[in-house]
Short mmCIF file of C-alpha atoms and ligand atoms in Angstrom, two decimals:
data_model
loop_
_atom_site.label_atom_id
_atom_site.label_comp_id
_atom_site.label_asym_id
_atom_site.label_seq_id
_atom_site.Cartn_x
_atom_site.Cartn_y
_atom_site.Cartn_z
CA MET A 1 -51.19 59.11 -80.06
CA GLU A 2 -50.76 55.38 -79.58
CA GLN A 3 -53.70 53.31 -78.40
CA PRO A 4 -54.15 52.44 -74.70
CA LYS A 5 -52.77 48.90 -75.05
CA GLN A 6 -49.71 50.16 -76.89
CA LEU A 7 -49.13 52.65 -74.09
CA ILE A 8 -49.29 49.82 -71.57
CA ASP A 9 -46.68 47.95 -73.64
CA LYS A 10 -44.55 51.06 -73.73
CA LEU A 11 -44.88 51.49 -69.97
CA GLU A 12 -43.84 47.88 -69.46
CA GLU A 13 -40.82 48.22 -71.73
CA THR A 14 -39.54 51.65 -70.74
CA SER A 15 -41.13 52.22 -67.32
CA ARG A 16 -42.08 55.75 -68.35
CA LEU A 17 -44.80 57.66 -70.17
CA THR A 18 -45.02 61.36 -70.92
CA LYS A 19 -47.60 63.43 -69.09
CA GLU A 20 -49.80 63.52 -72.21
CA GLU A 21 -49.55 59.75 -72.58
CA TRP A 22 -50.54 59.18 -68.95
CA ILE A 23 -53.56 61.44 -69.37
CA PHE A 24 -54.59 59.73 -72.61
CA LEU A 25 -54.22 56.26 -71.11
CA ILE A 26 -56.23 57.12 -68.01
CA GLU A 27 -58.98 58.90 -69.94
CA ASN A 28 -59.32 56.23 -72.61
CA ARG A 29 -59.24 53.13 -70.46
CA GLY A 30 -62.02 50.57 -70.75
CA THR A 31 -62.69 47.04 -69.58
CA ASP A 32 -60.70 45.59 -72.42
CA THR A 33 -57.67 47.74 -71.62
CA ALA A 34 -58.06 46.95 -67.93
CA ASP A 35 -58.05 43.18 -68.55
CA TYR A 36 -54.94 43.55 -70.68
CA LEU A 37 -53.29 45.60 -67.95
CA PHE A 38 -54.22 43.25 -65.09
CA ALA A 39 -52.84 40.22 -66.94
CA LYS A 40 -49.49 41.99 -67.24
CA ALA A 41 -49.67 43.21 -63.65
CA ARG A 42 -50.23 39.66 -62.39
CA LYS A 43 -47.40 38.36 -64.55
CA TRP A 44 -44.97 40.72 -62.78
CA GLN A 45 -46.54 40.15 -59.38
CA HIS A 46 -45.98 36.39 -59.84
CA HIS A 47 -42.49 36.91 -61.20
CA TYR A 48 -41.25 38.81 -58.17
CA TYR A 49 -43.49 37.61 -55.37
CA GLY A 50 -45.12 34.39 -56.53
CA LYS A 51 -48.55 33.87 -55.03
CA GLN A 52 -47.39 35.24 -51.70
CA ILE A 53 -49.22 38.09 -50.04
CA TYR A 54 -47.33 39.93 -47.32
CA THR A 55 -49.01 41.12 -44.15
CA ARG A 56 -48.22 44.07 -41.98
CA GLY A 57 -49.83 44.48 -38.57
CA LEU A 58 -51.17 48.00 -38.32
CA ILE A 59 -51.15 49.60 -34.87
CA GLU A 60 -53.12 52.86 -34.91
CA PHE A 61 -51.66 54.22 -31.71
CA THR A 62 -53.04 57.77 -31.55
CA ASN A 63 -55.81 59.69 -33.26
CA TYR A 64 -54.73 63.07 -31.92
CA CYS A 65 -53.53 65.20 -34.80
CA LYS A 66 -52.29 68.74 -35.06
CA ASN A 67 -53.13 68.90 -38.76
CA ASP A 68 -56.42 69.81 -40.33
CA CYS A 69 -56.53 68.05 -43.71
CA TYR A 70 -59.97 68.67 -45.22
CA TYR A 71 -60.60 65.02 -46.08
CA CYS A 72 -59.58 63.36 -42.84
CA GLY A 73 -61.88 62.30 -40.01
CA ILE A 74 -59.24 62.78 -37.31
CA ARG A 75 -58.40 66.37 -38.35
CA ARG A 76 -57.96 68.65 -35.35
CA SER A 77 -61.16 70.62 -36.05
CA ASN A 78 -63.33 67.55 -35.77
CA ARG A 79 -64.75 68.05 -32.26
CA ASN A 80 -66.79 64.87 -32.61
CA ALA A 81 -63.78 62.58 -32.87
CA GLU A 82 -63.26 60.72 -29.62
CA ARG A 83 -59.54 61.00 -29.04
CA TYR A 84 -57.31 58.24 -27.68
CA ARG A 85 -53.68 57.27 -27.45
CA LEU A 86 -52.12 53.92 -26.63
CA ASN A 87 -49.26 53.96 -24.15
CA ARG A 88 -45.97 52.14 -24.54
CA GLU A 89 -47.21 49.02 -22.76
CA GLN A 90 -50.34 48.84 -24.89
CA ILE A 91 -48.31 49.21 -28.07
CA LEU A 92 -45.93 46.45 -26.98
CA GLU A 93 -48.89 44.26 -26.15
CA CYS A 94 -50.20 44.72 -29.70
CA CYS A 95 -46.80 43.58 -30.99
CA GLN A 96 -46.85 40.56 -28.72
CA ILE A 97 -50.29 39.50 -29.88
CA GLY A 98 -49.33 40.25 -33.47
CA TYR A 99 -46.16 38.20 -33.28
CA GLY A 100 -48.18 35.25 -32.03
CA LEU A 101 -50.52 35.65 -34.99
CA GLY A 102 -47.59 35.50 -37.42
CA PHE A 103 -46.91 39.17 -38.12
CA ARG A 104 -43.27 40.04 -38.78
CA THR A 105 -43.83 43.70 -39.62
CA PHE A 106 -45.39 46.19 -37.26
CA VAL A 107 -46.66 49.49 -38.62
CA LEU A 108 -47.00 52.23 -36.04
CA GLN A 109 -49.40 54.73 -37.51
CA GLY A 110 -50.83 57.81 -35.85
CA GLY A 111 -51.90 61.38 -36.25
CA GLU A 112 -49.24 64.06 -35.76
CA ASP A 113 -49.48 63.99 -31.98
CA GLY A 114 -47.03 66.10 -29.97
CA TRP A 115 -47.54 63.98 -26.83
CA PHE A 116 -45.31 61.42 -28.52
CA THR A 117 -42.10 63.38 -28.22
CA GLN A 118 -38.93 62.35 -30.01
CA GLU A 119 -37.69 60.66 -26.81
CA ARG A 120 -40.91 58.73 -26.29
CA LEU A 121 -40.98 57.58 -29.89
CA GLU A 122 -37.35 56.49 -29.81
CA GLY A 123 -38.03 54.59 -26.59
CA ILE A 124 -40.96 52.73 -28.14
CA VAL A 125 -39.06 51.93 -31.33
CA SER A 126 -36.03 50.61 -29.47
CA ASP A 127 -38.22 48.51 -27.16
CA ILE A 128 -39.84 46.89 -30.19
CA ARG A 129 -36.46 46.50 -31.88
CA ASN A 130 -35.02 44.72 -28.82
CA GLY A 131 -38.10 42.59 -28.26
CA TYR A 132 -38.53 41.54 -31.89
CA PRO A 133 -35.15 41.48 -33.63
CA ASP A 134 -36.54 39.46 -36.53
CA CYS A 135 -39.33 41.94 -37.31
CA ALA A 136 -39.47 45.03 -39.47
CA ILE A 137 -40.64 48.24 -37.82
CA THR A 138 -42.55 50.63 -40.06
CA LEU A 139 -43.42 54.14 -38.95
CA SER A 140 -46.22 56.29 -40.31
CA LEU A 141 -46.09 59.46 -38.24
CA GLY A 142 -46.36 62.20 -40.83
CA GLU A 143 -43.95 65.02 -41.57
CA ARG A 144 -40.98 65.43 -39.25
CA PRO A 145 -37.55 67.06 -39.43
CA LYS A 146 -34.87 64.96 -41.12
CA GLU A 147 -32.95 64.77 -37.86
CA SER A 148 -35.96 63.15 -36.21
CA TYR A 149 -36.31 60.58 -39.01
CA GLN A 150 -32.59 59.88 -38.69
CA ARG A 151 -32.76 59.23 -34.95
CA LEU A 152 -35.79 56.97 -35.28
CA PHE A 153 -33.91 55.02 -37.92
CA GLU A 154 -30.98 54.65 -35.56
CA ALA A 155 -33.39 53.52 -32.82
CA GLY A 156 -34.35 50.60 -35.06
CA ALA A 157 -37.08 51.63 -37.50
CA ASP A 158 -36.62 50.18 -41.00
CA ARG A 159 -39.47 51.58 -43.05
CA TYR A 160 -41.59 54.72 -43.26
CA LEU A 161 -44.93 55.37 -44.92
CA LEU A 162 -45.85 58.90 -45.96
CA ARG A 163 -48.32 59.29 -48.77
CA HIS A 164 -47.57 62.35 -50.89
CA GLU A 165 -51.41 62.63 -51.32
CA THR A 166 -51.13 64.54 -54.62
CA ALA A 167 -48.02 65.64 -56.48
CA ASP A 168 -49.66 68.81 -57.78
CA GLU A 169 -49.08 71.86 -55.56
CA VAL A 170 -52.36 73.60 -56.45
CA HIS A 171 -54.38 70.43 -55.91
CA TYR A 172 -52.49 69.83 -52.66
CA LYS A 173 -53.46 73.29 -51.43
CA SER A 174 -57.12 72.53 -52.16
CA LEU A 175 -56.99 69.46 -49.90
CA HIS A 176 -54.99 70.98 -47.04
CA PRO A 177 -54.74 74.15 -44.96
CA LEU A 178 -52.22 76.74 -46.06
CA GLU A 179 -49.39 75.67 -43.76
CA LEU A 180 -49.01 72.34 -45.57
CA SER A 181 -47.37 72.00 -48.97
CA ALA A 182 -46.70 69.31 -51.53
CA ALA A 183 -43.10 70.52 -51.78
CA HIS A 184 -42.44 69.91 -48.09
CA ARG A 185 -44.16 66.54 -48.16
CA LYS A 186 -42.01 65.46 -51.12
CA GLN A 187 -38.87 66.72 -49.38
CA CYS A 188 -39.70 64.48 -46.41
CA LEU A 189 -39.89 61.51 -48.79
CA TRP A 190 -36.50 62.31 -50.29
CA ASP A 191 -35.06 62.65 -46.77
CA LEU A 192 -36.47 59.28 -45.75
CA LYS A 193 -34.98 57.58 -48.79
CA GLU A 194 -31.63 59.20 -48.24
CA ILE A 195 -31.50 58.03 -44.63
CA GLY A 196 -32.03 54.48 -45.83
CA TYR A 197 -35.63 53.76 -44.95
CA GLN A 198 -37.64 51.46 -47.16
CA THR A 199 -40.05 54.18 -48.09
CA GLY A 200 -43.71 54.13 -49.00
CA THR A 201 -45.71 56.88 -50.63
CA GLY A 202 -49.18 57.00 -52.18
CA PHE A 203 -52.33 58.98 -52.78
CA MET A 204 -56.09 58.86 -52.62
CA VAL A 205 -57.97 58.01 -55.79
CA GLY A 206 -60.83 60.36 -56.60
CA SER A 207 -60.02 63.00 -54.00
CA PRO A 208 -62.06 66.17 -54.59
CA GLY A 209 -60.81 68.11 -57.61
CA GLN A 210 -58.49 65.33 -58.81
CA THR A 211 -58.07 65.23 -62.61
CA SER A 212 -56.26 62.82 -64.89
CA ALA A 213 -53.54 65.46 -65.24
CA HIS A 214 -53.02 65.28 -61.46
CA LEU A 215 -52.81 61.49 -61.64
CA ALA A 216 -50.27 61.83 -64.46
CA GLU A 217 -48.16 63.97 -62.13
CA ASP A 218 -48.53 61.39 -59.38
CA PHE A 219 -47.17 58.66 -61.64
CA ILE A 220 -44.30 60.84 -62.84
CA PHE A 221 -43.39 61.73 -59.25
CA ILE A 222 -43.55 58.11 -58.12
CA ARG A 223 -41.34 57.03 -61.04
CA GLU A 224 -38.80 59.64 -60.03
CA LEU A 225 -38.88 58.84 -56.32
CA GLU A 226 -38.77 55.07 -56.87
CA PRO A 227 -40.27 54.21 -53.50
CA HIS A 228 -40.41 50.66 -52.19
CA MET A 229 -44.13 50.79 -51.48
CA VAL A 230 -47.08 52.73 -52.90
CA GLY A 231 -50.39 52.71 -51.05
CA ILE A 232 -53.40 53.93 -52.95
CA GLY A 233 -57.03 53.72 -51.96
CA PRO A 234 -60.24 55.47 -52.89
CA PHE A 235 -61.13 58.74 -51.21
CA VAL A 236 -64.09 57.96 -48.94
CA PRO A 237 -65.97 60.96 -47.54
CA HIS A 238 -66.15 61.39 -43.78
CA HIS A 239 -69.34 62.96 -42.43
CA ASP A 240 -67.61 65.38 -40.03
CA THR A 241 -65.24 66.98 -42.55
CA PRO A 242 -65.55 69.80 -45.09
CA PHE A 243 -65.62 67.12 -47.79
CA ALA A 244 -68.62 65.28 -46.32
CA ALA A 245 -70.77 65.85 -49.41
CA GLU A 246 -68.08 65.13 -52.01
CA ALA A 247 -68.17 62.03 -54.21
CA GLY A 248 -65.88 59.15 -53.28
CA GLY A 249 -63.27 57.46 -55.50
CA THR A 250 -64.29 54.41 -57.51
CA LEU A 251 -63.25 50.79 -57.33
CA GLU A 252 -62.76 50.67 -61.08
CA LEU A 253 -60.26 53.54 -61.26
CA THR A 254 -58.41 52.40 -58.13
CA LEU A 255 -57.89 48.92 -59.59
CA PHE A 256 -56.72 50.34 -62.90
CA LEU A 257 -54.16 52.54 -61.15
CA ILE A 258 -52.91 49.60 -59.04
CA GLY A 259 -52.32 47.71 -62.29
CA LEU A 260 -50.42 50.66 -63.76
CA LEU A 261 -48.21 50.94 -60.69
CA ARG A 262 -47.35 47.21 -60.86
CA VAL A 263 -46.40 47.47 -64.53
CA MET A 264 -44.44 50.72 -64.09
CA LEU A 265 -42.39 49.52 -61.10
CA PRO A 266 -42.86 45.73 -61.07
CA LYS A 267 -41.06 45.09 -57.76
CA LEU A 268 -43.25 47.48 -55.77
CA LEU A 269 -44.91 46.47 -52.56
CA LEU A 270 -48.51 47.40 -53.26
CA PRO A 271 -51.13 47.13 -50.54
CA ALA A 272 -54.74 46.23 -51.19
CA THR A 273 -55.93 48.91 -48.78
CA THR A 274 -58.64 48.97 -46.14
CA ALA A 275 -60.32 51.85 -48.01
CA LEU A 276 -60.59 49.59 -51.06
CA GLY A 277 -62.14 46.89 -48.87
CA THR A 278 -64.54 49.50 -47.52
CA ILE A 279 -66.07 50.55 -50.84
CA ASP A 280 -66.50 46.98 -52.12
CA PRO A 281 -66.96 43.79 -50.07
CA GLU A 282 -64.31 42.11 -52.21
CA GLY A 283 -62.23 45.19 -52.85
CA ARG A 284 -59.03 43.78 -51.38
CA GLU A 285 -59.30 40.52 -53.33
CA LYS A 286 -59.89 42.52 -56.51
CA GLY A 287 -56.89 44.68 -55.63
CA ILE A 288 -54.69 41.61 -55.41
CA LEU A 289 -55.94 40.40 -58.79
CA ALA A 290 -55.05 43.82 -60.21
CA GLY A 291 -51.45 43.51 -58.94
CA ALA A 292 -51.41 44.28 -55.21
CA ASN A 293 -49.33 42.02 -52.92
CA VAL A 294 -49.63 43.39 -49.39
CA VAL A 295 -52.44 43.57 -46.84
CA MET A 296 -52.31 45.56 -43.64
CA PRO A 297 -54.84 44.24 -41.17
CA ASN A 298 -55.45 46.08 -37.97
CA LEU A 299 -53.71 45.03 -34.76
CA SER A 300 -55.00 47.88 -32.61
CA PRO A 301 -57.09 46.86 -29.60
CA THR A 302 -60.69 46.42 -30.71
CA SER A 303 -61.81 49.00 -28.12
CA VAL A 304 -60.15 51.85 -30.04
CA ARG A 305 -60.55 50.76 -33.65
CA ARG A 306 -63.80 52.58 -34.25
CA LYS A 307 -62.13 55.80 -33.13
CA TYR A 308 -59.43 55.77 -35.79
CA GLU A 309 -62.04 56.81 -38.28
CA LEU A 310 -60.35 58.56 -41.20
CA TYR A 311 -63.45 57.98 -43.35
CA ASP A 312 -66.99 56.60 -43.01
CA ASN A 313 -67.93 52.90 -42.83
CA LYS A 314 -64.35 51.72 -42.32
CA ILE A 315 -64.28 47.91 -42.17
CA CYS A 316 -62.84 45.78 -39.38
CA THR A 317 -63.99 48.04 -36.59
CA GLY A 318 -66.91 45.97 -35.31
CA ASP A 319 -67.41 42.55 -33.76
CA GLU A 320 -65.41 40.84 -36.49
CA ALA A 321 -62.35 42.97 -35.72
CA ALA A 322 -60.40 40.46 -33.62
CA GLU A 323 -60.54 38.01 -36.50
CA CYS A 324 -58.90 40.04 -39.22
CA ARG A 325 -55.90 37.86 -39.81
CA ALA A 326 -57.91 34.65 -40.08
CA CYS A 327 -60.52 36.38 -42.21
CA LEU A 328 -57.93 37.78 -44.59
CA SER A 329 -56.15 34.48 -44.81
CA ARG A 330 -59.39 32.79 -45.90
CA ARG A 331 -60.17 35.52 -48.38
CA ILE A 332 -56.74 35.38 -49.93
CA GLU A 333 -56.78 31.61 -50.23
CA SER A 334 -60.14 31.84 -51.96
CA ILE A 335 -58.46 33.61 -54.90
CA GLY A 336 -55.48 31.24 -55.06
CA TYR A 337 -52.91 33.23 -53.07
CA GLU A 338 -51.49 32.74 -49.58
CA LEU A 339 -50.63 34.95 -46.63
CA THR A 340 -47.00 34.61 -45.62
CA VAL A 341 -45.18 34.87 -42.33
CA SER A 342 -42.22 36.95 -43.42
CA ARG A 343 -40.87 40.46 -43.13
CA GLY A 344 -41.61 40.70 -46.84
CA ASP A 345 -38.78 43.01 -47.81
CA TYR A 346 -38.77 44.83 -51.11
CA GLY A 347 -37.63 42.78 -54.08
CA LEU A 348 -35.91 40.14 -51.93
CA THR A 349 -38.19 37.39 -53.12
CA ALA A 350 -37.44 37.92 -56.80
CA ASP A 351 -37.76 35.06 -59.22
CA ALA A 352 -40.55 33.28 -57.44
CA GLY A 353 -42.37 32.29 -60.60
CA GLU A 354 -42.54 32.01 -64.33
CA ILE A 355 -42.39 35.01 -66.58
N1 LIG B 1 -60.61 58.62 -47.48
C1 LIG B 1 -59.63 57.80 -47.88
N2 LIG B 1 -58.38 57.85 -47.39
C2 LIG B 1 -58.12 58.77 -46.45
N3 LIG B 1 -56.98 59.06 -45.82
C3 LIG B 1 -57.23 60.06 -44.95
N4 LIG B 1 -58.53 60.44 -45.03
C4 LIG B 1 -59.11 59.65 -45.97
C5 LIG B 1 -60.39 59.56 -46.54
N5 LIG B 1 -61.38 60.37 -46.15
C6 LIG B 1 -55.70 58.43 -46.13
C7 LIG B 1 -54.64 59.48 -46.47
C8 LIG B 1 -53.58 59.24 -45.42
C9 LIG B 1 -53.84 57.81 -44.99
C10 LIG B 1 -53.33 57.47 -43.64
O1 LIG B 1 -55.24 57.69 -45.04
O2 LIG B 1 -54.12 59.22 -47.78
O3 LIG B 1 -52.26 59.39 -45.90
FE1 LIG B 2 -60.94 42.36 -40.76
FE2 LIG B 2 -62.01 40.48 -42.48
S1 LIG B 2 -60.10 41.49 -42.53
S2 LIG B 2 -62.72 41.14 -40.51
#
């Protein structure tokens, strides 16, 4: 087997590794390999996106959810979750405030909440589309029939985020109740791509039972899907879930995997996630230096932020919450990057720097 650095070179040149090579690379990484990887990751990040970091305004509009994922704080069995939903006017108000702050992408994210019927969702999407013709609308509403995705696309949505969570069916079953499957989740992603959405997938790093073989499958699936965005963040236990006592994912592994994603698919939009910022006070900055180029600060009203608690100790839910954009902007400038006011479409900014 080639050495880790040679495998990184191979990944850069061919964009693929075999399952065995992925496993070997992940299991034999070290600080030296990581530094080598991050230098390459930053080279590609600069090549396609310069020192620009894209922002998306995240509107967490409902924490009702019909699903019962074992890791998630808003799972339906969690009786302690205080449920809320924002109405159409409140969602539009978030967009208005966000637009004023410089956001040109709105991400509507929520649990799988039947109150938001197809008609209601289409109404909200077309209101945002008409009110903000220069903005991208991203949906993150979970698994839906293809027909529903199609109609939301026609109503004006451009992008959809749906993490596959884990590509391995057996591992998937250990994280979710029986009615959910990796196969169906993946099918949704193929449907979204086929409709024409800019599509985002992703997974949690260090979810219970995750092995390097599972991560290898995640990379192979992502290479095949060729999504526009991949969001990864550490698993962080939530106290009111069956996984309360499980260990969380690490900063070190998450950064390494961000670097690998950047080198495998160099044009990817890669968020430095809130979960990463939660497990380390400079997690998002470190994510950017490992190859990430997107941040998704919260635009939800501060009164509900604490309630969208997927995991414990989530940042940006307290007194500082109204200040996220300014705070992020400062943080990003401190490492030599800048937040941009732009829709930040996939690959459209190519050739921004030296290679
Ligand atoms: N820790 C980290 N990430 C989580 N998510 C859900 N629960 C947790 C948790 N406990 C992630 C899932 C989901 C996204 C919205 O949040 O990957 O797709
Ligand atoms: Fe939310 Fe810093 S990004 S307070």
